[in-house]
Amino acid sequence: MLFNVFLLVAGLVVLIWSADKFVYGAAAFARNLGLPPMLIGLTVVAMGSSAPEMFVAATASMEGMTDTAIGNVLGSNIANVALILGLTSLLGAIAVSSQTLKREIPMMLAATALAGYLLHDGMLTRLDGVILLGLFLVLMSYLIWHALTNKQQDPLDAEADAEIPKDVPTPRALFWLVLGIVLLPLAADLMVDGAVGIAKAFHLSELVIGLTIIAIGTSLPELAACIAGVLKKEDDLAIGNIVGSNLFNILAVLAVPGLIAPGEIDAMASGRDFYMVMATSVALAVLVLFSGRTRELKPWHGVVLVSCFIAYQFILFQSH
């Protein structure tokens, strides 16, 4: 048991560290290529922050643990909103003014609804994976096109520019990029092995271990990014990290188990857990887009979100 805990913690630490170095190297390299900061933020940084989920999903799928991979995606999206955004808003009101977020949030809702429709039959097929990945590529192409052609200043521009590493020599950027790519799958393998051992010891299902320990662990980079963003008064970037990560998870990461290990899924994933994903996504949209002229997430919103997350975790463990 202790060995499994060690594997889980060691895998998680290396996973978070290597994801951070991957994002650092990739973002610095992209800046050296002359790409706009907004474009780097929407692509490299957003995808890099979801790298832990991607590699864990791939590792679990290759080991035949499709439910763990799906649980990781659903659990991460729930944790991103209810736990991470909830905890972050406890630090003070988070204001939203970016027009980019007002486009991305409806995209996130539509993508989540599509994923629910594909999962409702209790199967995640290879065709489902192709559809999700195809939509992800279409949306990314649109966001890239819009970032390159839109000349209007967006508050997210300056915030994204401030976060992208400057004056990093290209060889050093490539070194961190490659090191991150090498370590990420190794760390994901350690983490999955440790989580499976713990799940067996406590008689937890593959789905629940993905929804809880693994999901919270792989969401820690978003927690660090959100808290740092709010402390630096980069509110739009903090929420942008959550929205971008959830969009990437529900399309690109959920496609992985469909492509690698298609088949039947735990009925709870397409019912109880998906409904929680949809509820938290709608809550985010309502709080950000329809919270009056101020468009702020207030500390009391954080209390409600975190309370919902704790209640959900309690329900998960009570059901086993």
mmCIF file of C-alpha atoms in Angstrom, residues 92-99 101-103 105 235-236 239 284-298 301:
data_model
loop_
_atom_site.group_PDB
_atom_site.id
_atom_site.type_symbol
_atom_site.label_atom_id
_atom_site.label_comp_id
_atom_site.label_asym_id
_atom_site.label_seq_id
_atom_site.Cartn_x
_atom_site.Cartn_y
_atom_site.Cartn_z
ATOM 1 C CA GLY A 92 -11.309 37.925 -3.936
ATOM 2 C CA ALA A 93 -13.709 38.821 -6.735
ATOM 3 C CA ILE A 94 -12.583 37.710 -10.216
ATOM 4 C CA ALA A 95 -13.670 40.125 -12.958
ATOM 5 C CA VAL A 96 -14.138 39.066 -16.592
ATOM 6 C CA SER A 97 -13.833 41.494 -19.500
ATOM 7 C CA SER A 98 -12.306 39.423 -22.319
ATOM 8 C CA GLN A 99 -14.344 39.007 -25.507
ATOM 9 C CA LEU A 101 -13.752 34.154 -23.165
ATOM 10 C CA LYS A 102 -17.266 35.129 -24.221
ATOM 11 C CA ARG A 103 -16.671 33.104 -27.400
ATOM 12 C CA ILE A 105 -17.380 29.542 -22.970
ATOM 13 C CA ASP A 235 -8.367 37.655 -13.899
ATOM 14 C CA ASP A 236 -9.214 36.917 -17.536
ATOM 15 C CA ILE A 239 -10.624 31.948 -16.037
ATOM 16 C CA LEU A 284 -19.405 28.737 -14.950
ATOM 17 C CA ALA A 285 -21.224 30.174 -17.977
ATOM 18 C CA VAL A 286 -23.954 31.727 -15.831
ATOM 19 C CA LEU A 287 -21.479 33.236 -13.352
ATOM 20 C CA VAL A 288 -19.190 34.658 -16.037
ATOM 21 C CA LEU A 289 -21.601 35.656 -18.795
ATOM 22 C CA PHE A 290 -24.826 36.470 -16.953
ATOM 23 C CA SER A 291 -23.725 37.901 -13.607
ATOM 24 C CA GLY A 292 -24.790 41.462 -14.387
ATOM 25 C CA ARG A 293 -22.699 44.353 -15.622
ATOM 26 C CA THR A 294 -19.821 43.606 -13.261
ATOM 27 C CA ARG A 295 -19.319 40.026 -14.524
ATOM 28 C CA GLU A 296 -17.507 38.987 -11.363
ATOM 29 C CA LEU A 297 -17.051 35.733 -9.519
ATOM 30 C CA LYS A 298 -17.420 36.711 -5.883
ATOM 31 C CA HIS A 301 -19.698 31.962 -5.371
#
